[in-house]
Amino acid sequence: QERDKNPEDDAIILIGQALNKLDILALIAFLTTGRKTETYKLLDLIFWNDLEKVFPGKKMSVSNVFFSIIFVAATWTFQVNGFTVLKNNKYVGIRFQSTNLNALPFFVEESSSVDESRKNSEKILQSRKLGSQEHLMLPRQYSPGKEDFPQMSHVSCTVLSATPSTQHLKRAIESTMRSHPMLRAKVIGDGEPSERIDLFQMVRKGEPSPLTFQETEVGFFKADDVLSVVDVENDDIDASWKERFNYDLDLATIDVSEGPLWRIELHRLNAKSGDASNDDCAILLTFNHAISDQSSANLIMDEILGNISQLESEGVISNEGAINKIPKSLEENVLGAGNIWEDIGVSGVSTRTLQYVAGKAVEGLKNPVILPDDDDSNGKSDPLAALTTISGRAAGGEDSTSNERRSTLQFRTLSKQSTASLLEKCRENGVTMTNALSAAVALTSTDVIAYGSSDSTASRNYKVLQSLDMRRFGNEADKCESVSCQAGSMDLMLGPLNDFSGASLRSGKDNNAIEKFWRLAKEGRDQTRSFIESGGPEQAVKVFDFAMTVADLNNLVHLTAKSESSKGRAYSAGISNVGIYERQKAVKREKSNDRDNLKSKHGRYDIKEIYFATSHARSGCLYQVSCMTVNDEMNFTFHPASPLVKNEVNKKFADAFVDLLNIVSGTVPQNSSKETGVEVKTFFPSNLLSFVAFAYGVYGIGIHADAWSQFFQNISIMKENVPTEDFWAAINFWIFFAVGHPLLQPILWISDVLHGSPGPKIAELVPLTFLLGNLGAIYIVSAFKEVRNAVNIAAVSAFIAYVGAGLDGTAGLGDFNLQVNDNYGSKVVKGCPAYEEVRQASMDGFDLNKYQGKWYEHKFHDWTQFKEVYDTTLDIKLTQGGKGWIDDFGVKGPAPDAARLSWDKSPVANGAHYFLFGRLDENDPPGVLRESGFGVEFPNYIVDVLEDENGNYKESIQFQCLDRGGVRVFEGINFMSRSPVMTDEELDAMHKRAEKAGMYPYGAAPEQMHRVARRGIDVPDKDVDNAWQAMWRAIGVDKLLELLTESIEDGGR
């Protein structure tokens, strides 16, 4: 006997394989474990009526019966708990240990055959980190958030023609649990990153304790841990299971850290009034969606029914399901082992990936309808809402009722005749059943999107979420041998479709409606085919894996769910079609060479119906339909979110959907008595302005495509060669200024428009015409969705185009040359030079003390500066006893030439300061300063100085360079003088000295540098004063700038 060191666990009893008889020492070992007893299970085993059926090859011996009775009596008397009997075929399991029956006193061995693979598989507990899809479903939590995210549930209900005994059901469940590690798993780890490294606390870095599936040993969880039985008093089985189905879909709670991650519930008629074994029952399966999809639910339901059938016919499960390994994640199956984002990062990004992302952006331009007309929101997808969400806020504000949304359910069946006829019609039209169902869900949605509206002439686009079984794609496709979540999806963009198109088809007044239905189904087919042939499934998984790995995507989903503008809706409708139940492969059983297909009949159990759903209450589709064909009939679950879709509306939707399928299958005629929508052709193409704006964006990307490609290639190289922390620090440094420059341009433009507007001024500040113009623009943007979307798209397009121009050097080489490892003279120059490569002879005997003081900047090549400022100065001071230094960077702006009408109205027209801090490294040669700013440190080389007649430094050339992993992320070059004015000849001489130093490839050539605007030596350096400056002083901007300057300077001393 050996006790576990953890007092919270049961004692571990190790019984040697050599022990064949129960002697007194073994008895003492059992009795001294000091725990409460579980002898009822032991009694159940010992006095079982037919032991040979329970344990083939074992039989009782007289002596063993005698000693067994002694043991049971002693156990009962002393109330000990030493072991837990598991009733499986070949072993008795002891808590945390599986032991051969030969080691126990109850049996003598007749047959020595042992399945070694089973023994080994039970001893080794498996684990696997959760994949990205599983993180979404679990879900992974977000510690900075204010509330926990609810789990995503998957519910499946099977209605049977007979009711099993609870004893057989339990034994069938435990055998099934043994076969599938996920049914015995729990989740360990917290999934928290080491830190979140972005401004909005969304970008993750590191994961010291990843969320991990941890298998428990066979027998750790029992049937009682997952099974509950509901005895229905009023004979209404349907009402009972439907009520539970609805509850579990949104409100089921499973403690994932304790496990198991699923539940099973038997709904049966109350047996007190008589034998109910031949009456219908319903078996409800509820999973945390991280471990299941409907194919998995079908698999284990079939295994359980097969086990029950064996028990009823043979008294034993003679052919159990084989024990499986934990299945790979969806990402590993589709992308291949070692090819997920965590393993390969940006090197996995291909042209197809970029095409996929661009395609998703194009979809957003079609502005699909996502909310019904009676909702207060705008009812359409906003392509720019994601920008708000990424910033950590719900788009449009928070919906105060988001936590009250619940699924509303309807269940329907399509008859065998209609199902068969619909399948035949699909074949005639060259489409799949799923293509037809996608067309049906879109057309039926047109009837209820405008529910209660008198306007039936509107035309809208519909975005349909079409589910995919990802087992069909990828490098290492899962064979559905065990339970796991391999569910994926793709988007269909259908339309524009007229309101009440479904009603028009059903009514018969539109003679071409059925033909239009099949055209729509073919459109879905073509989009599906194109998606698959272009590698869409792999690219979709790759992009999602990237997003979930580097960001807290679950928080983005949460913010979308809370959004007032979208109500958590991303799709007009959705269809999940699992296909034909009987065509799916069943589990592999130990005594069978091949896997059979699933069966809709096991013994006396006929499957009458199967319904399933996953929750869309928090986020997902406006109208969602899930279906499967079993016994040649199609079973549908309609499960949108209420109150977005009221129960009576969902009922109408379900009826209309089935009616439409009956009609297009040809089994039911069209009914001309029903109202129809009116087909109206619009003169202008829908979303014309948005497409024009998007075309501009595509053009902006296209003309800079080579620059973008070079940039991402270099970033990939840098990612591979530097630690993650250094990589992200450099990238954030680059992003800060890459974003800052394009944001400044509209501010300057609007300022000039403001101060150039004619007419009287309010408080001598704002022209009245400017205010009126703004009110008009705000009205147009808020009142017309097309204009609003076009403006948003144009703004993003302009931003992307401006950054692209910075990458290829066409936006001004002086202040916005963003490319990393850029080229000079058609030659790519990589990395940064050593100081000795650029240092000039003038630096011999360099005295840093003489270098202190005020310098005037005259030219720069530096994207941390802005060409719109003027009168730039640098005041350098040594600190910390000469071990540190501070650079007081003074600017005024905007320059008169940059904003002719508004330059003197700026809050920094009279100057502002920001500070760069640095240190002197004793290992560096004189002339090298270590500069720190924006989270990075890089060397500042003083390359060349020129002395005046008194030996003081009057001119200087500085060169800063940031290199990460052989990639030059940033270079800065400054031409400075002690004088505020320099002649062209003096500047030309500085260029020649820079060229001699070898700095032209890094940006020191005349065409690569920006000349700083200056007022001139003869212009008095006096403050600008006007009504705007008076206003800035009145609100304390000047005091704030002074305080900021003083606090920063004090902090650097």
PDB file of C-alpha atoms in Angstrom, residues 142 144 195-205 387-393 550-552 555-556 559 728-729 731-733 735-737 739-740 743 934:
ATOM      1  CA  TYR A 142      -9.972  37.933 -20.919  1.00  0.00           C
ATOM      2  CA  PRO A 144      -8.742  42.794 -18.140  1.00  0.00           C
ATOM      3  CA  GLU A 195       1.678  40.496 -21.073  1.00  0.00           C
ATOM      4  CA  ARG A 196      -0.502  42.481 -23.438  1.00  0.00           C
ATOM      5  CA  ILE A 197       1.722  44.732 -25.462  1.00  0.00           C
ATOM      6  CA  ASP A 198      -0.558  47.148 -27.301  1.00  0.00           C
ATOM      7  CA  LEU A 199      -2.378  50.323 -26.339  1.00  0.00           C
ATOM      8  CA  PHE A 200      -5.788  48.628 -26.254  1.00  0.00           C
ATOM      9  CA  GLN A 201      -4.678  45.566 -24.264  1.00  0.00           C
ATOM     10  CA  MET A 202      -5.640  43.189 -27.071  1.00  0.00           C
ATOM     11  CA  VAL A 203      -2.307  41.918 -28.457  1.00  0.00           C
ATOM     12  CA  ARG A 204      -0.898  38.950 -26.569  1.00  0.00           C
ATOM     13  CA  LYS A 205       2.711  38.074 -25.893  1.00  0.00           C
ATOM     14  CA  LEU A 387     -11.966  49.596 -35.937  1.00  0.00           C
ATOM     15  CA  THR A 388     -14.084  50.611 -32.952  1.00  0.00           C
ATOM     16  CA  THR A 389     -14.087  47.056 -31.623  1.00  0.00           C
ATOM     17  CA  ILE A 390     -10.308  46.728 -31.923  1.00  0.00           C
ATOM     18  CA  SER A 391      -9.963  49.836 -29.762  1.00  0.00           C
ATOM     19  CA  GLY A 392     -11.718  47.949 -26.944  1.00  0.00           C
ATOM     20  CA  ARG A 393     -15.184  49.481 -27.324  1.00  0.00           C
ATOM     21  CA  VAL A 550      -1.735  37.083 -31.304  1.00  0.00           C
ATOM     22  CA  ALA A 551      -4.894  38.760 -30.003  1.00  0.00           C
ATOM     23  CA  ASP A 552      -7.688  38.312 -27.495  1.00  0.00           C
ATOM     24  CA  ASN A 555     -12.891  39.828 -26.267  1.00  0.00           C
ATOM     25  CA  LEU A 556     -13.571  41.152 -29.762  1.00  0.00           C
ATOM     26  CA  LEU A 559     -17.567  43.481 -27.710  1.00  0.00           C
ATOM     27  CA  TRP A 728       7.243  43.989 -31.048  1.00  0.00           C
ATOM     28  CA  ALA A 729       9.033  47.010 -29.585  1.00  0.00           C
ATOM     29  CA  ILE A 731       7.139  47.174 -34.780  1.00  0.00           C
ATOM     30  CA  ASN A 732       5.198  49.369 -32.348  1.00  0.00           C
ATOM     31  CA  PHE A 733       7.782  52.131 -32.858  1.00  0.00           C
ATOM     32  CA  ILE A 735       3.435  51.722 -36.356  1.00  0.00           C
ATOM     33  CA  PHE A 736       3.214  54.794 -34.107  1.00  0.00           C
ATOM     34  CA  PHE A 737       4.752  57.090 -36.709  1.00  0.00           C
ATOM     35  CA  VAL A 739      -0.096  56.042 -38.373  1.00  0.00           C
ATOM     36  CA  GLY A 740       0.720  59.549 -37.114  1.00  0.00           C
ATOM     37  CA  LEU A 743      -3.686  61.244 -39.495  1.00  0.00           C
ATOM     38  CA  PHE A 934       9.092  55.059 -27.816  1.00  0.00           C
TER      39      PHE A 934
END
